[in-house]
mmCIF file of C-alpha atoms in Angstrom:
data_model
loop_
_atom_site.group_PDB
_atom_site.id
_atom_site.type_symbol
_atom_site.label_atom_id
_atom_site.label_comp_id
_atom_site.label_asym_id
_atom_site.label_seq_id
_atom_site.Cartn_x
_atom_site.Cartn_y
_atom_site.Cartn_z
ATOM 1 C CA MET A 1 -12.941 -12.664 -9.441
ATOM 2 C CA ILE A 2 -12.743 -13.053 -5.702
ATOM 3 C CA GLU A 3 -15.947 -11.874 -4.068
ATOM 4 C CA ALA A 4 -16.035 -9.662 -0.967
ATOM 5 C CA ASP A 5 -17.359 -12.493 1.212
ATOM 6 C CA GLU A 6 -14.402 -14.714 0.219
ATOM 7 C CA ILE A 7 -11.722 -12.364 1.511
ATOM 8 C CA SER A 8 -10.889 -10.959 4.936
ATOM 9 C CA PHE A 9 -8.487 -8.247 6.067
ATOM 10 C CA HIS A 10 -6.439 -7.988 9.232
ATOM 11 C CA PRO A 11 -3.995 -5.363 10.529
ATOM 12 C CA LEU A 12 -0.407 -6.589 10.536
ATOM 13 C CA THR A 13 0.474 -7.376 14.150
ATOM 14 C CA GLN A 14 3.138 -9.486 15.842
ATOM 15 C CA LYS A 15 0.694 -12.395 15.797
ATOM 16 C CA LEU A 16 0.462 -12.230 11.983
ATOM 17 C CA TRP A 17 4.153 -11.524 11.262
ATOM 18 C CA ARG A 18 4.782 -15.090 10.013
ATOM 19 C CA ASP A 19 1.933 -14.682 7.510
ATOM 20 C CA PHE A 20 3.540 -11.463 6.268
ATOM 21 C CA GLU A 21 6.839 -13.323 5.803
ATOM 22 C CA LEU A 22 5.046 -16.166 4.028
ATOM 23 C CA LEU A 23 3.333 -13.753 1.632
ATOM 24 C CA PHE A 24 6.475 -11.723 0.914
ATOM 25 C CA GLY A 25 8.765 -14.737 0.587
ATOM 26 C CA GLU A 26 12.538 -14.755 0.837
ATOM 27 C CA ARG A 27 12.911 -11.696 -1.414
ATOM 28 C CA GLY A 28 10.687 -9.460 0.694
ATOM 29 C CA ALA A 29 8.053 -9.172 -2.066
ATOM 30 C CA CYS A 30 10.342 -7.368 -4.501
ATOM 31 C CA GLY A 31 14.109 -7.073 -4.340
ATOM 32 C CA GLY A 32 14.370 -7.123 -0.556
ATOM 33 C CA CYS A 33 12.002 -4.193 -0.081
ATOM 34 C CA TRP A 34 9.837 -5.518 2.772
ATOM 35 C CA CYS A 35 7.645 -2.456 2.143
ATOM 36 C CA MET A 36 10.306 -0.017 3.327
ATOM 37 C CA PHE A 37 10.840 1.825 0.010
ATOM 38 C CA TRP A 38 8.840 4.931 0.954
ATOM 39 C CA LYS A 39 10.099 4.954 4.554
ATOM 40 C CA LEU A 40 13.811 5.165 3.764
ATOM 41 C CA ARG A 41 15.550 7.731 1.613
ATOM 42 C CA GLY A 42 18.359 7.135 -0.854
ATOM 43 C CA LYS A 43 21.270 5.073 0.384
ATOM 44 C CA ALA A 44 19.464 3.912 3.513
ATOM 45 C CA PHE A 45 17.046 1.833 1.447
ATOM 46 C CA ASP A 46 19.739 0.350 -0.791
ATOM 47 C CA GLU A 47 22.020 -0.446 2.131
ATOM 48 C CA ASN A 48 19.234 -2.289 3.951
ATOM 49 C CA LYS A 49 17.729 -4.297 1.088
ATOM 50 C CA GLY A 50 16.856 -7.746 2.280
ATOM 51 C CA GLU A 51 17.462 -8.612 5.909
ATOM 52 C CA GLY A 52 17.959 -5.014 7.056
ATOM 53 C CA ASN A 53 14.589 -3.939 5.664
ATOM 54 C CA ARG A 54 12.923 -7.057 7.068
ATOM 55 C CA GLN A 55 14.298 -6.285 10.525
ATOM 56 C CA MET A 56 13.209 -2.632 10.326
ATOM 57 C CA GLN A 57 9.672 -3.582 9.318
ATOM 58 C CA LYS A 58 9.579 -6.195 12.088
ATOM 59 C CA SER A 59 10.675 -3.577 14.634
ATOM 60 C CA VAL A 60 7.770 -1.363 13.482
ATOM 61 C CA VAL A 61 5.344 -4.235 14.069
ATOM 62 C CA ASP A 62 7.015 -5.234 17.356
ATOM 63 C CA ALA A 63 6.471 -1.650 18.563
ATOM 64 C CA LYS A 64 2.730 -2.297 18.099
ATOM 65 C CA HIS A 65 2.492 0.071 15.147
ATOM 66 C CA VAL A 66 0.284 -1.136 12.279
ATOM 67 C CA PRO A 67 1.943 -0.436 8.897
ATOM 68 C CA GLY A 68 -0.821 -2.021 6.833
ATOM 69 C CA LEU A 69 -3.288 -4.837 6.281
ATOM 70 C CA LEU A 70 -3.017 -8.448 5.184
ATOM 71 C CA ALA A 71 -5.692 -10.022 2.980
ATOM 72 C CA TYR A 72 -6.700 -13.655 3.437
ATOM 73 C CA VAL A 73 -8.531 -16.038 1.124
ATOM 74 C CA ASP A 74 -9.379 -19.460 2.581
ATOM 75 C CA GLY A 75 -7.202 -18.669 5.602
ATOM 76 C CA TYR A 76 -4.130 -18.089 3.445
ATOM 77 C CA PRO A 77 -2.356 -14.691 3.200
ATOM 78 C CA THR A 78 -2.912 -13.468 -0.359
ATOM 79 C CA GLY A 79 -2.373 -9.715 -0.300
ATOM 80 C CA TRP A 80 -0.901 -6.701 1.447
ATOM 81 C CA VAL A 81 -1.617 -2.982 1.489
ATOM 82 C CA ALA A 82 0.553 -0.398 3.249
ATOM 83 C CA ILE A 83 -1.574 2.367 4.771
ATOM 84 C CA GLU A 84 -0.365 4.953 7.287
ATOM 85 C CA PRO A 85 -0.366 8.709 7.773
ATOM 86 C CA ARG A 86 1.678 10.316 5.007
ATOM 87 C CA ASN A 87 4.255 11.618 7.514
ATOM 88 C CA GLN A 88 5.379 8.001 8.029
ATOM 89 C CA TYR A 89 6.788 8.015 4.476
ATOM 90 C CA PRO A 90 9.686 10.526 4.283
ATOM 91 C CA LYS A 91 10.497 9.653 0.668
ATOM 92 C CA LEU A 92 7.109 11.021 -0.453
ATOM 93 C CA ALA A 93 7.842 14.466 0.979
ATOM 94 C CA HIS A 94 11.056 14.681 -1.027
ATOM 95 C CA SER A 95 9.608 13.397 -4.296
ATOM 96 C CA ARG A 96 9.359 15.938 -7.101
ATOM 97 C CA VAL A 97 6.369 14.069 -8.543
ATOM 98 C CA LEU A 98 4.616 12.956 -5.343
ATOM 99 C CA LYS A 99 5.276 15.903 -3.031
ATOM 100 C CA PRO A 100 2.216 17.068 -1.057
ATOM 101 C CA VAL A 101 -0.662 18.532 -3.045
ATOM 102 C CA ASP A 102 -1.584 20.829 -0.141
ATOM 103 C CA ASP A 103 -1.133 21.037 3.623
ATOM 104 C CA GLN A 104 -4.074 18.801 4.569
ATOM 105 C CA GLU A 105 -3.396 15.739 6.702
ATOM 106 C CA VAL A 106 -3.710 12.596 4.629
ATOM 107 C CA TRP A 107 -3.186 8.886 4.985
ATOM 108 C CA SER A 108 -1.239 7.248 2.172
ATOM 109 C CA ILE A 109 -1.554 3.923 0.407
ATOM 110 C CA THR A 110 1.998 3.305 -0.767
ATOM 111 C CA CYS A 111 2.159 -0.387 -1.573
ATOM 112 C CA LEU A 112 -0.058 -3.165 -2.836
ATOM 113 C CA PHE A 113 1.184 -6.720 -3.153
ATOM 114 C CA VAL A 114 -0.936 -9.653 -4.285
ATOM 115 C CA GLU A 115 0.271 -13.258 -4.323
ATOM 116 C CA LYS A 116 0.753 -14.305 -7.961
ATOM 117 C CA ASN A 117 -2.052 -16.900 -8.034
ATOM 118 C CA HIS A 118 -4.566 -14.256 -6.910
ATOM 119 C CA ARG A 119 -3.609 -11.437 -9.280
ATOM 120 C CA ARG A 120 -6.121 -10.037 -11.778
ATOM 121 C CA LYS A 121 -8.994 -11.218 -9.597
ATOM 122 C CA GLY A 122 -9.957 -7.914 -7.970
ATOM 123 C CA VAL A 123 -7.881 -8.381 -4.812
ATOM 124 C CA ALA A 124 -6.033 -5.059 -5.252
ATOM 125 C CA ILE A 125 -9.307 -3.127 -5.452
ATOM 126 C CA GLN A 126 -10.565 -4.840 -2.310
ATOM 127 C CA LEU A 127 -7.254 -4.109 -0.559
ATOM 128 C CA ILE A 128 -7.638 -0.416 -1.420
ATOM 129 C CA ARG A 129 -11.201 -0.377 -0.070
ATOM 130 C CA ALA A 130 -10.090 -2.141 3.126
ATOM 131 C CA ALA A 131 -7.277 0.401 3.540
ATOM 132 C CA VAL A 132 -9.809 3.239 3.279
ATOM 133 C CA GLU A 133 -11.951 1.642 6.002
ATOM 134 C CA HIS A 134 -8.902 1.126 8.228
ATOM 135 C CA ALA A 135 -7.811 4.751 7.779
ATOM 136 C CA LYS A 136 -11.347 6.023 8.460
ATOM 137 C CA LYS A 137 -11.487 4.023 11.711
ATOM 138 C CA ASN A 138 -8.270 5.760 12.705
ATOM 139 C CA GLY A 139 -9.605 9.251 12.019
ATOM 140 C CA ALA A 140 -8.466 9.864 8.441
ATOM 141 C CA LYS A 141 -10.488 12.318 6.375
ATOM 142 C CA ILE A 142 -8.412 12.045 3.193
ATOM 143 C CA ILE A 143 -6.667 8.961 1.830
ATOM 144 C CA GLU A 144 -4.151 9.267 -1.009
ATOM 145 C CA GLY A 145 -2.801 6.790 -3.529
ATOM 146 C CA TYR A 146 0.102 7.121 -5.956
ATOM 147 C CA PRO A 147 -0.644 4.599 -8.698
ATOM 148 C CA VAL A 148 0.973 4.148 -12.057
ATOM 149 C CA GLU A 149 -0.967 4.705 -15.242
ATOM 150 C CA ALA A 150 -1.059 1.321 -16.968
ATOM 151 C CA LYS A 151 -1.275 1.095 -20.731
ATOM 152 C CA LYS A 152 -4.156 -0.986 -22.004
ATOM 153 C CA ASP A 153 -3.391 -4.713 -21.579
ATOM 154 C CA GLU A 154 0.220 -3.901 -20.701
ATOM 155 C CA PRO A 155 0.813 -3.407 -16.986
ATOM 156 C CA PRO A 156 3.969 -1.487 -16.148
ATOM 157 C CA PRO A 157 6.771 -3.520 -14.599
ATOM 158 C CA PHE A 158 6.570 -1.811 -11.207
ATOM 159 C CA VAL A 159 2.961 -1.638 -10.098
ATOM 160 C CA PHE A 160 3.630 -1.944 -6.371
ATOM 161 C CA THR A 161 1.803 1.349 -5.807
ATOM 162 C CA GLY A 162 -1.248 0.056 -7.675
ATOM 163 C CA THR A 163 -2.829 1.030 -10.961
ATOM 164 C CA ALA A 164 -4.910 4.122 -11.630
ATOM 165 C CA SER A 165 -7.854 1.970 -12.727
ATOM 166 C CA ALA A 166 -7.862 0.074 -9.402
ATOM 167 C CA PHE A 167 -7.974 3.336 -7.442
ATOM 168 C CA GLN A 168 -10.745 4.677 -9.680
ATOM 169 C CA GLN A 169 -12.785 1.507 -9.132
ATOM 170 C CA ALA A 170 -12.314 1.960 -5.370
ATOM 171 C CA GLY A 171 -13.830 5.467 -5.506
ATOM 172 C CA PHE A 172 -10.689 7.631 -5.690
ATOM 173 C CA LEU A 173 -10.408 10.805 -7.775
ATOM 174 C CA GLU A 174 -7.327 12.160 -9.501
ATOM 175 C CA VAL A 175 -6.219 15.426 -7.839
ATOM 176 C CA ALA A 176 -2.762 16.039 -9.333
ATOM 177 C CA ARG A 177 -0.453 14.804 -12.067
ATOM 178 C CA ARG A 178 3.119 16.018 -12.235
ATOM 179 C CA SER A 179 4.213 13.136 -14.449
ATOM 180 C CA PRO A 180 2.364 11.520 -17.371
ATOM 181 C CA ALA A 181 2.454 8.073 -15.762
ATOM 182 C CA ARG A 182 2.149 8.961 -12.054
ATOM 183 C CA PRO A 183 -1.086 10.632 -10.890
ATOM 184 C CA ILE A 184 -2.031 11.385 -7.294
ATOM 185 C CA PHE A 185 -5.458 10.107 -6.304
ATOM 186 C CA ARG A 186 -7.578 10.932 -3.269
ATOM 187 C CA PHE A 187 -10.542 9.492 -1.456
ATOM 188 C CA TYR A 188 -12.460 12.039 0.616
ATOM 189 C CA VAL A 189 -14.338 10.659 3.613
ATOM 190 C CA LYS A 190 -17.869 12.018 3.667
ATOM 191 C CA LYS A 191 -19.051 13.796 6.809
ATOM 192 C CA GLY A 192 -20.694 11.381 9.176
ATOM 193 C CA GLU A 193 -18.751 8.351 7.935
#
């Protein structure tokens, strides 16, 4: 396990773009996504897989908008979490399973990516906790996650939204489930935090 004092988190900025590229590699983490899956609907995502998605994410960062946080261990980028207000992710609003639970303003954790040599060491849980702190600093009162329900000792093939157990360990509560394998979790910021 990687301890809290061994890992640091930094908002993705222009200065750290090369680290983001290093972490995601040539394939953009998974199939040319570059963490644009929830931001683009239908054909737009498929048509931009690869370089198009990379350029769109870079333009977000170049516009001084922070789409998430990078995790570092020993100065090396080892993880990523996407965290922004839910309205930045149009695909969520049109999802039958992940449509809004209510009309409250929430921030959404939509993607977790951990470099393969650092997986199963608690990095995802720490990324979720760091995302909560980042959202709180930016005024969030509710943070949502959309994990997959992993079977015991058999992680699902697409866990880029995280696992339910990781969100539970980070203090999130299940608030809705419209699909057996896809719950909606929330973290409620306590008054005064």
